[in-house]
Short mmCIF file of C-alpha atoms and ligand atoms in Angstrom, two decimals:
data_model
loop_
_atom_site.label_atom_id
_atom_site.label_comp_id
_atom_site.label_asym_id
_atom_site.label_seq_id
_atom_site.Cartn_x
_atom_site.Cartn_y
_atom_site.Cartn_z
CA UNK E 1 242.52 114.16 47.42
CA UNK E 2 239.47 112.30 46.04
CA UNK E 3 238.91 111.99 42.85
CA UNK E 4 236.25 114.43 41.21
CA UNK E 5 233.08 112.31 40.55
CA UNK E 6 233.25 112.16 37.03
CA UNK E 7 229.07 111.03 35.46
CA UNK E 8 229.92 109.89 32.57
CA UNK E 9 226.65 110.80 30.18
CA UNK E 10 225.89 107.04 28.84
CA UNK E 11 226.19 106.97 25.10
CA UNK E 12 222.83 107.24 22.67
CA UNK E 13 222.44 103.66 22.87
CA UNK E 14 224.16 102.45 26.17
CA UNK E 15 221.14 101.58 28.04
CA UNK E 16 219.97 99.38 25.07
CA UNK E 17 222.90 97.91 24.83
CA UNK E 18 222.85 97.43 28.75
CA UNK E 19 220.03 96.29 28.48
CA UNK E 20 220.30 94.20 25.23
CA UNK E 21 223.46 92.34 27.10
CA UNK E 22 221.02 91.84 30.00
CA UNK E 23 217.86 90.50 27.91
CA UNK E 24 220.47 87.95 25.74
CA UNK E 25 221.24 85.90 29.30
CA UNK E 26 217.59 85.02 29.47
CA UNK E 27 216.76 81.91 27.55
CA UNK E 28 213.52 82.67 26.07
CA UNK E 29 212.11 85.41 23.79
CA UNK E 30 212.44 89.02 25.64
CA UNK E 31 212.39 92.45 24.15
CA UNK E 32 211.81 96.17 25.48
CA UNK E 33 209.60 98.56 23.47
CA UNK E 34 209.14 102.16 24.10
CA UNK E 35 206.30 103.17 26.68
CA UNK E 36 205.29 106.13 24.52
CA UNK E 37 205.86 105.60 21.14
CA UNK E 38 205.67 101.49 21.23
CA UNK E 39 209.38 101.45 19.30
CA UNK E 40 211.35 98.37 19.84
CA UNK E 41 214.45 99.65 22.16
CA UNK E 42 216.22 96.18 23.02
CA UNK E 43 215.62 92.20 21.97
CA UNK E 44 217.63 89.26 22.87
CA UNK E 45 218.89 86.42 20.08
CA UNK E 46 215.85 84.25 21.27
CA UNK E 47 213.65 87.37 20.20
CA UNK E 48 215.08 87.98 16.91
CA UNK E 49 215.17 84.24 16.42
CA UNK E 50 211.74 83.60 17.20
CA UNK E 51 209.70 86.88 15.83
CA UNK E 52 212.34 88.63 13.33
CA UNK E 53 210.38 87.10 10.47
CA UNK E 54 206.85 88.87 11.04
CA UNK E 55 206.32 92.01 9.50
CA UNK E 56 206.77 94.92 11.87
CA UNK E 57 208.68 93.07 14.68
CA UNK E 58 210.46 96.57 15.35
CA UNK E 59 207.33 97.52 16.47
CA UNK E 60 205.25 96.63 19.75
CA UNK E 61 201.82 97.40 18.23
CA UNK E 62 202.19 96.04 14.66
CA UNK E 63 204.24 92.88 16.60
CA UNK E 64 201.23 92.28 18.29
CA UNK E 65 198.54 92.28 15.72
CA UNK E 66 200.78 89.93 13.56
CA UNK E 67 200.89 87.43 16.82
CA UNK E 68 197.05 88.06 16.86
CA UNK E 69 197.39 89.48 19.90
CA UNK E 70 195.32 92.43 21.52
CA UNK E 71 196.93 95.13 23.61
CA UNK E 72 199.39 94.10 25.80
CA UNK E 73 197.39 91.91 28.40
CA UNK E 74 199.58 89.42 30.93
CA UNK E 75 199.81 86.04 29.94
CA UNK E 76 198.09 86.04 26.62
CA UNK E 77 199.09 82.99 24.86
CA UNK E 78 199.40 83.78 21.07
CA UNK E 79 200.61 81.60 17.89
CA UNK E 80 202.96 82.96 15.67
CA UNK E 81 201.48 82.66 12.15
CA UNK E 82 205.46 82.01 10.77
CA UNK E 83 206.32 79.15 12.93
CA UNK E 84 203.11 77.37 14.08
CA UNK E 85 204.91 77.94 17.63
CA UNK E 86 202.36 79.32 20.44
CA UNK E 87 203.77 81.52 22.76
CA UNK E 88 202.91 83.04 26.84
CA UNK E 89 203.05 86.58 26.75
CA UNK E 90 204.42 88.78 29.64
CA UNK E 91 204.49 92.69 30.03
CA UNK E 92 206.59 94.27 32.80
CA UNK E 93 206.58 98.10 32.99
CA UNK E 94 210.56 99.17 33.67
CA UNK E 95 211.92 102.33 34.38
CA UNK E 96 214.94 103.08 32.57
CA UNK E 97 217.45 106.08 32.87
CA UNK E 98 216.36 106.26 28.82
CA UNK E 99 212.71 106.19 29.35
CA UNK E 100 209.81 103.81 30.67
CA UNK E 101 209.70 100.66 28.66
CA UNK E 102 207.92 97.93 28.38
CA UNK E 103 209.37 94.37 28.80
CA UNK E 104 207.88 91.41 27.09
CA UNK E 105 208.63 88.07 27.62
CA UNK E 106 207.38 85.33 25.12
CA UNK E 107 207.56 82.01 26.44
CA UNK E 108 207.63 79.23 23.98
CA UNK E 109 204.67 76.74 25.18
CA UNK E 110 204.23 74.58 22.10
CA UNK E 111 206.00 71.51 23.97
CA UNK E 112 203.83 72.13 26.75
CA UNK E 113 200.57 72.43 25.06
CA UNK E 114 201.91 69.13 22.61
CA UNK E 115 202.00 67.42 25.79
CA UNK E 116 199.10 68.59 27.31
CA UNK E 117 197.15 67.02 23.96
CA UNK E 118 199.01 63.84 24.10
CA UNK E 119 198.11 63.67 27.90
CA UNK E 120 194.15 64.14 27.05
CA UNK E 121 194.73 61.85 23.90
CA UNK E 122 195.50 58.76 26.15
CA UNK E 123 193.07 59.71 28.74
CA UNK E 124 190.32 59.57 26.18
CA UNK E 125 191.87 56.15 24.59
CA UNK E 126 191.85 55.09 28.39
CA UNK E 127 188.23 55.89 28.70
CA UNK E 128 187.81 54.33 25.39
CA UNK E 129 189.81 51.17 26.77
CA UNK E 130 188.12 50.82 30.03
CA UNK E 131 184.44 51.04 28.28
CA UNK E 132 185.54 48.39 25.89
CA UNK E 133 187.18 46.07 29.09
CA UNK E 134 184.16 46.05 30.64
CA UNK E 135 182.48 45.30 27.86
CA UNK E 136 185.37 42.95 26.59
CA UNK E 137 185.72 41.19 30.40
CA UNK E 138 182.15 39.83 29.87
CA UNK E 139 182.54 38.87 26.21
CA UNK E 140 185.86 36.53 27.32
CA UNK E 141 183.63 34.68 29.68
CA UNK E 142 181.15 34.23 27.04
CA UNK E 143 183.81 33.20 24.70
CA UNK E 144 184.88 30.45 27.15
CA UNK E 145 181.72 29.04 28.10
CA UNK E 146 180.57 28.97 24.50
CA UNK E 147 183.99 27.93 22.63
CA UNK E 148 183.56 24.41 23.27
CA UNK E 149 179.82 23.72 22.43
CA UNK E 150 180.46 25.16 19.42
CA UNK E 151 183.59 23.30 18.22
CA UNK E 152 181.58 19.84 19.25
CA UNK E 153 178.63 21.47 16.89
CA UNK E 154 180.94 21.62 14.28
CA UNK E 155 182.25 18.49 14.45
CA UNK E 156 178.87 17.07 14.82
CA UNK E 157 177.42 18.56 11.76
CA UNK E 158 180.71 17.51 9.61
CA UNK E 159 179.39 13.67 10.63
CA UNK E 160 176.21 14.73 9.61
CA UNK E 161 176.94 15.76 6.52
CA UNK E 162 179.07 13.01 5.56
CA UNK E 163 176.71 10.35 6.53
CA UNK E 164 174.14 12.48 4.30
CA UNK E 165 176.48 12.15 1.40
CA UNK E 166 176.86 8.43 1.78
CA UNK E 167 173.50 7.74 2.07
CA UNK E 168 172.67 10.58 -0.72
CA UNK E 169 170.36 11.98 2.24
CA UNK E 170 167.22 14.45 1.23
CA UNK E 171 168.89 17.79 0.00
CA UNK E 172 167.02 19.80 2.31
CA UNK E 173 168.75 18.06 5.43
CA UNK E 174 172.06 18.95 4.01
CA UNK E 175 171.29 22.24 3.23
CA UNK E 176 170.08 23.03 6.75
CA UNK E 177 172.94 21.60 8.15
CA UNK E 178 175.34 23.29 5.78
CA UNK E 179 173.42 26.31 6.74
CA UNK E 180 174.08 25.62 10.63
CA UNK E 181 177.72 24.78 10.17
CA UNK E 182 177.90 28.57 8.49
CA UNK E 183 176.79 30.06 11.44
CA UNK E 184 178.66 27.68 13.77
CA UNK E 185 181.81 28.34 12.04
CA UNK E 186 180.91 31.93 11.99
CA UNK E 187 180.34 32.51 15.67
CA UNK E 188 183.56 30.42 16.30
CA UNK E 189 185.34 33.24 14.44
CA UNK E 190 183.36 35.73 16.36
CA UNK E 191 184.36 34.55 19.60
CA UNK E 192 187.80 34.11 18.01
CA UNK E 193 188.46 37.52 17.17
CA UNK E 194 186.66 38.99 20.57
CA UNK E 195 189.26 36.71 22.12
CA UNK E 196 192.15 38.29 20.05
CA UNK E 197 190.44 41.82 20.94
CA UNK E 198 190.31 41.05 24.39
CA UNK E 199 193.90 40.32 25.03
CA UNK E 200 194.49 43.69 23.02
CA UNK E 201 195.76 42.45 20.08
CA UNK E 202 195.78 44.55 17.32
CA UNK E 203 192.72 43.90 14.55
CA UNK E 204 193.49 43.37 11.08
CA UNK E 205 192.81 46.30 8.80
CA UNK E 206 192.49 46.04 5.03
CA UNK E 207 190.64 47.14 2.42
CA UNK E 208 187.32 45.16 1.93
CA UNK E 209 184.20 46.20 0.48
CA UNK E 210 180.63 46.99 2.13
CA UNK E 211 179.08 44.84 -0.67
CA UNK E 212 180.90 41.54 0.52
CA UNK E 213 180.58 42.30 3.87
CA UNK E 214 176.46 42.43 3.46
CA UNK E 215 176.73 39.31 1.49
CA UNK E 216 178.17 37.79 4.22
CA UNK E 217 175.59 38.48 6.67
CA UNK E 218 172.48 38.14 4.90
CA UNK E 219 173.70 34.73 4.05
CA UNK E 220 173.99 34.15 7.40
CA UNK E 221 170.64 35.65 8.34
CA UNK E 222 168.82 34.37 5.40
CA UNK E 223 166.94 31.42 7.56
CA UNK E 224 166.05 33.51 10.04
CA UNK E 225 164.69 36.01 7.53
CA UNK E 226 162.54 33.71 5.86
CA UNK E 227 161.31 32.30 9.07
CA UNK E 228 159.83 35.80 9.05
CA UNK E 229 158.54 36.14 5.83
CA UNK E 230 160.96 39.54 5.66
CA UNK E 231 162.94 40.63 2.61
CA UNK E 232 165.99 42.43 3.11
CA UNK E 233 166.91 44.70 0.68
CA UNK E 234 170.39 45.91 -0.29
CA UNK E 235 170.86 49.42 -1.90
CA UNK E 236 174.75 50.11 -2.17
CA UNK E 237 175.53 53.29 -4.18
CA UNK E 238 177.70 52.29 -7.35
CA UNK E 239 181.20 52.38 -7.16
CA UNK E 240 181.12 52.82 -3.48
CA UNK E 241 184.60 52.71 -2.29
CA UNK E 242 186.28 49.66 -0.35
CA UNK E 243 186.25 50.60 3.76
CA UNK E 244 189.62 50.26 5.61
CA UNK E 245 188.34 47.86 8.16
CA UNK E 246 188.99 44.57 10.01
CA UNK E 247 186.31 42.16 7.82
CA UNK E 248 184.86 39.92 10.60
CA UNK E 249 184.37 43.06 13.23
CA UNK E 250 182.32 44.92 10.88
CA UNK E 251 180.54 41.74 9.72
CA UNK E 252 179.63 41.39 13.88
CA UNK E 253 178.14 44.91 13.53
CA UNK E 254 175.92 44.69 10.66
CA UNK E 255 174.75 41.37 11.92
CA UNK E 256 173.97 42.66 15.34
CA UNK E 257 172.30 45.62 13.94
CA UNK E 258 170.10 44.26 11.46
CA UNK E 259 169.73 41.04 13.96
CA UNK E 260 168.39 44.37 16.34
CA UNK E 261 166.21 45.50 12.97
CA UNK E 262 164.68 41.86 13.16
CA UNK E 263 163.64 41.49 16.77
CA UNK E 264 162.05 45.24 16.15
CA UNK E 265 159.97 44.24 13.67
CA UNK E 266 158.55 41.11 15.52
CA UNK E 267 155.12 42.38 16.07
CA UNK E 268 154.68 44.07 12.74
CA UNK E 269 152.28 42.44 10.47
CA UNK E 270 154.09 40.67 7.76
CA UNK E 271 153.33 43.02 4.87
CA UNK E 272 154.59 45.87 6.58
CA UNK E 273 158.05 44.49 7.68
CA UNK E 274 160.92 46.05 5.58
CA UNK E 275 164.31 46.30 6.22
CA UNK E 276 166.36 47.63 4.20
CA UNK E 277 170.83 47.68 4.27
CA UNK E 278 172.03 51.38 2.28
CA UNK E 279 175.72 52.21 1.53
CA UNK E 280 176.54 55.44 0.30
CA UNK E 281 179.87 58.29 0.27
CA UNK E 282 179.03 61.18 2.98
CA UNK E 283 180.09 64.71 3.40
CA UNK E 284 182.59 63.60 5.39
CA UNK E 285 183.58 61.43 2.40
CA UNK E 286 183.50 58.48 4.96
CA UNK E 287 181.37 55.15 3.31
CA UNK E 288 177.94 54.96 5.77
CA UNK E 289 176.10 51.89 6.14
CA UNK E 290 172.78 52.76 7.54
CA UNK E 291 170.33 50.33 8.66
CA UNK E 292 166.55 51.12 8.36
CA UNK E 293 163.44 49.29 9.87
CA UNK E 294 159.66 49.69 10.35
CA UNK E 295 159.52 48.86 13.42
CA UNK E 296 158.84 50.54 16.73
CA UNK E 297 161.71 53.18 17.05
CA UNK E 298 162.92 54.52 20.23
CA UNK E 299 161.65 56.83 22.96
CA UNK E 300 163.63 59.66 23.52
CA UNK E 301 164.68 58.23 26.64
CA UNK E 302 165.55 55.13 25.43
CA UNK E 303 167.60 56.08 22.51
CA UNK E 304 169.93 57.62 25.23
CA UNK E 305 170.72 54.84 27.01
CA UNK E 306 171.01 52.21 23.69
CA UNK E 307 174.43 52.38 24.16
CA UNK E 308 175.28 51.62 27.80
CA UNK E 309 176.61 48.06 28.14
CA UNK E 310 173.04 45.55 29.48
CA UNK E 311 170.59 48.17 28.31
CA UNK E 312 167.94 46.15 26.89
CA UNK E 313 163.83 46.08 26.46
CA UNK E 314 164.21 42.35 25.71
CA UNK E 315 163.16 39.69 27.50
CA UNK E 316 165.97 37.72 25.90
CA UNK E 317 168.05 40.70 25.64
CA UNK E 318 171.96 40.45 26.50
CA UNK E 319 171.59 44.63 26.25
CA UNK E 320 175.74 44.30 25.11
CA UNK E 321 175.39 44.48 21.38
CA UNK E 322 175.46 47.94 20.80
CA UNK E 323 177.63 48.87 23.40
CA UNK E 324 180.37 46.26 21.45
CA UNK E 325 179.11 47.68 17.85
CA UNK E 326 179.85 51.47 18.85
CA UNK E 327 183.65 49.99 20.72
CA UNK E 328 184.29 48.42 17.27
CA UNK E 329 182.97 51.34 15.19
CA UNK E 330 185.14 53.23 17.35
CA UNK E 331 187.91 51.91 17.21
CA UNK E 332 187.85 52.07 13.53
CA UNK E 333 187.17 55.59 13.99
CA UNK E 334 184.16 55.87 12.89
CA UNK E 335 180.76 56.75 14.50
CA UNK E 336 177.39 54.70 15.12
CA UNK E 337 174.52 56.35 15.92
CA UNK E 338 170.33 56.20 15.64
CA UNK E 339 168.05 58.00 13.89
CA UNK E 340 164.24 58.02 13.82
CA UNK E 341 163.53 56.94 10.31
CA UNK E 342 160.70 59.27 8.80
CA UNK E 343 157.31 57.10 8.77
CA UNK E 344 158.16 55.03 11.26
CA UNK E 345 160.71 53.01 12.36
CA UNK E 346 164.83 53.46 13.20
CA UNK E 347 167.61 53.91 11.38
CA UNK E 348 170.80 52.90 13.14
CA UNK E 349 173.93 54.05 10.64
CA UNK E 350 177.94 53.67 10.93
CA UNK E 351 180.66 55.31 9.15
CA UNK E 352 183.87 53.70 8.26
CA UNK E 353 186.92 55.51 6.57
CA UNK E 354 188.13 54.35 2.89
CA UNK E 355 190.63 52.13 2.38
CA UNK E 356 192.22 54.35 -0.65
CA UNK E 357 195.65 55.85 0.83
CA UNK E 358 195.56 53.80 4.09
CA UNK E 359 196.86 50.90 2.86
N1 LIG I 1 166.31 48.57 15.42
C1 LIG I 1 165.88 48.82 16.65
N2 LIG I 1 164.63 49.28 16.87
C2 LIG I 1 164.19 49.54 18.12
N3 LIG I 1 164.93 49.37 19.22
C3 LIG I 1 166.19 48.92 19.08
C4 LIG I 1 166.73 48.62 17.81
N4 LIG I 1 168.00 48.21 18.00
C5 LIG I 1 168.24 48.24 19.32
N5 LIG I 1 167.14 48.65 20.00
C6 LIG I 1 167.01 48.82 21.44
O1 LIG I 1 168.31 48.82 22.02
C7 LIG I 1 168.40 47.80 23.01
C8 LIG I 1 169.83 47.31 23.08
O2 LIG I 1 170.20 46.60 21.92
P1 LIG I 1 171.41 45.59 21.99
O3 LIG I 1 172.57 46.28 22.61
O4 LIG I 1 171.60 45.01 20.64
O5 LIG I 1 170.96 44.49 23.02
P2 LIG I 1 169.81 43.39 22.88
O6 LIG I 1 169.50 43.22 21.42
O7 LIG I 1 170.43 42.18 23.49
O8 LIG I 1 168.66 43.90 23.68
C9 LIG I 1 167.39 46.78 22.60
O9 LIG I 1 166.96 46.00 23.68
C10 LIG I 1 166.26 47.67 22.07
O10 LIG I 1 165.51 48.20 23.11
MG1 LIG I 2 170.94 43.07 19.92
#
């Protein structure tokens, strides 16, 4: 005798729970809702762990437009508002013997996406790596070549100056050479520290203010500037804040960029010559140093190419100074950039962070 096929009529709730048992083996965020009326009819843990604590989670519509998400579209990728966590969104129509749901699946992509951003992080530190290597490969042979001659130009001038103080030499000779053995001594340190930056070591940060910094390098310009008959003029906002910045790297880019302002200005008559350093707080709240000259600016097309390593109009041009300044600037995370100065003339400007709260 067989047994009379007994259909059992499934309880109110047994093809949630069915289908609640089902949804709480998958390992990510899953949950039913009603075709019609958009009611929640089943959610595993992962579901309730992940979206329990926006308003209206019971709820596929108001759900959605606390995810910030639009109607139910496949593979929307949303960010919960609660958690910070962003999230792939999946909708599967499913027949049930209840009803037609809807099954979404919400997959948790925040490691992905972290990676994806660390991934394009290094790639652009790469890029930033490689410009400065080529840049950096050159600047180690120069540093070779040029160590030596230097030290020997040192030690020359240190005789020199002795033999002046013995002999209570003319002050004007001593001067000169004190003079040369600052910028010996200072483009020893140069090729020092591109030596130290070439073999990737890491600069020294500190705090150190813009003030000292332009002492620095109009002292060390100051003979060529009067070989010019220029004046350069230093207008620092007061009270502008110390920079957070290795000291010699920034002194190499104001040198090379008011060194740049120089050579600009080298067919300007004397009276109209005038270069001045400024220092001020921007919007950014970042200290800018912006030097301005009178002399011939840029073309268009040449103020897009200032920046590629050997680009120069000079017949004695290197071309690699500005490609080094805007590396260094970099690095520091600033920016370096040109700007026609109004009646004539460029201005080429750097920001540098502040030192307070980085040290
Ligand atoms: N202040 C400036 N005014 C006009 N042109 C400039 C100025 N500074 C730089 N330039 C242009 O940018 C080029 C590249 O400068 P740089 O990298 O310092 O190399 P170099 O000084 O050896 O030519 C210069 O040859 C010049 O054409
Ligand atoms: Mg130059």
């Amino acid at each position: 005798m067989s047994r009379p096929a007994v259909r059992r009529r499934p309880a109110a709730d047994a093809a949630s729970i069915t289908l609640g048992t089902i949804l709480d083996a998958v390992p990510f965020a899953c949950a039913a809702f009603s075709r019609g009326s958009g009611a929640l009819v089943a959610g595993n843990r992962c579901f309730f762990d992940a979206f329990s604590a926006l308003p209206g989670h019971r709820e596929r519509d108001p759900l959605l437009a606390a995810l910030g998400a639009g109607p139910p579209a496949d593979g929307a990728e949303v960010r919960a508002p609660h958690s910070g966590h962003w999230y792939a969104l999946h909708w599967r129509p499913l027949s049930l013997e209840k009803g037609e749901v809807e099954l979404m699946t919400a997959v948790d992509i925040s490691e992905r996406l972290k990676a994806l951003d660390t991934h394009k992080h290094q790639q652009e530190k790469l890029l930033f790596t490689s410009r400065l290597m080529s840049v950096g490969e050159m600047a180690a042979t120069l540093a070779h070549e040029l160590n030596q001659p230097l030290a020997a130009i040192v030690n020359y001038l240190n005789g020199s100056l002795r033999l002046v103080g013995q002999a209570g030499g003319p002050a004007q000779v001593e001067r000169a050479l004190l003079a040369a053995r600052t910028q010996a001594e200072h483009a020893s340190a140069v090729i020092a520290r591109v030596r130290e930056f070439v073999r990737a070591r890491e600069p020294k940060r500190d705090a150190h203010e813009i003030g000292t910094i332009a002492g620095t390098v109009l002292e060390l310009l100051r003979l060529e500037a009067e070989r010019q008959q220029l004046c350069i003029e230093l207008a620092l906002a007061p009270g502008l804040p110390a920079v957070f910045a290795d000291r010699v790297m920034v002194e190499q880019v104001l040198l090379n960029l008011v060194k740049n302002a120089i050579e600009a200005m080298r067919g300007v008559p004397g009276g109209q010559r005038e270069l001045r350093i400024e220092g001020r707080v921007n919007l950014d709240d970042e200290v800018e140093v912006r030097v301005l000259d009178r002399g011939g600016g840029l073309s268009p097309a040449e103020s897009e190419q200032l920046f590629s390593p050997f680009f120069t109009t000079k017949s004695d041009g290197l071309g690699i100074g500005l490609a080094i300044c805007r590396s260094i600037i970099e690095y520091h995370e600033g920016r370096l950039f040109f700007e026609a100065r109004p009646g004539g003339g460029s201005v080429f400007a750097f920001t540098l962070p502040r030192a307070e709260g980085r040290i």
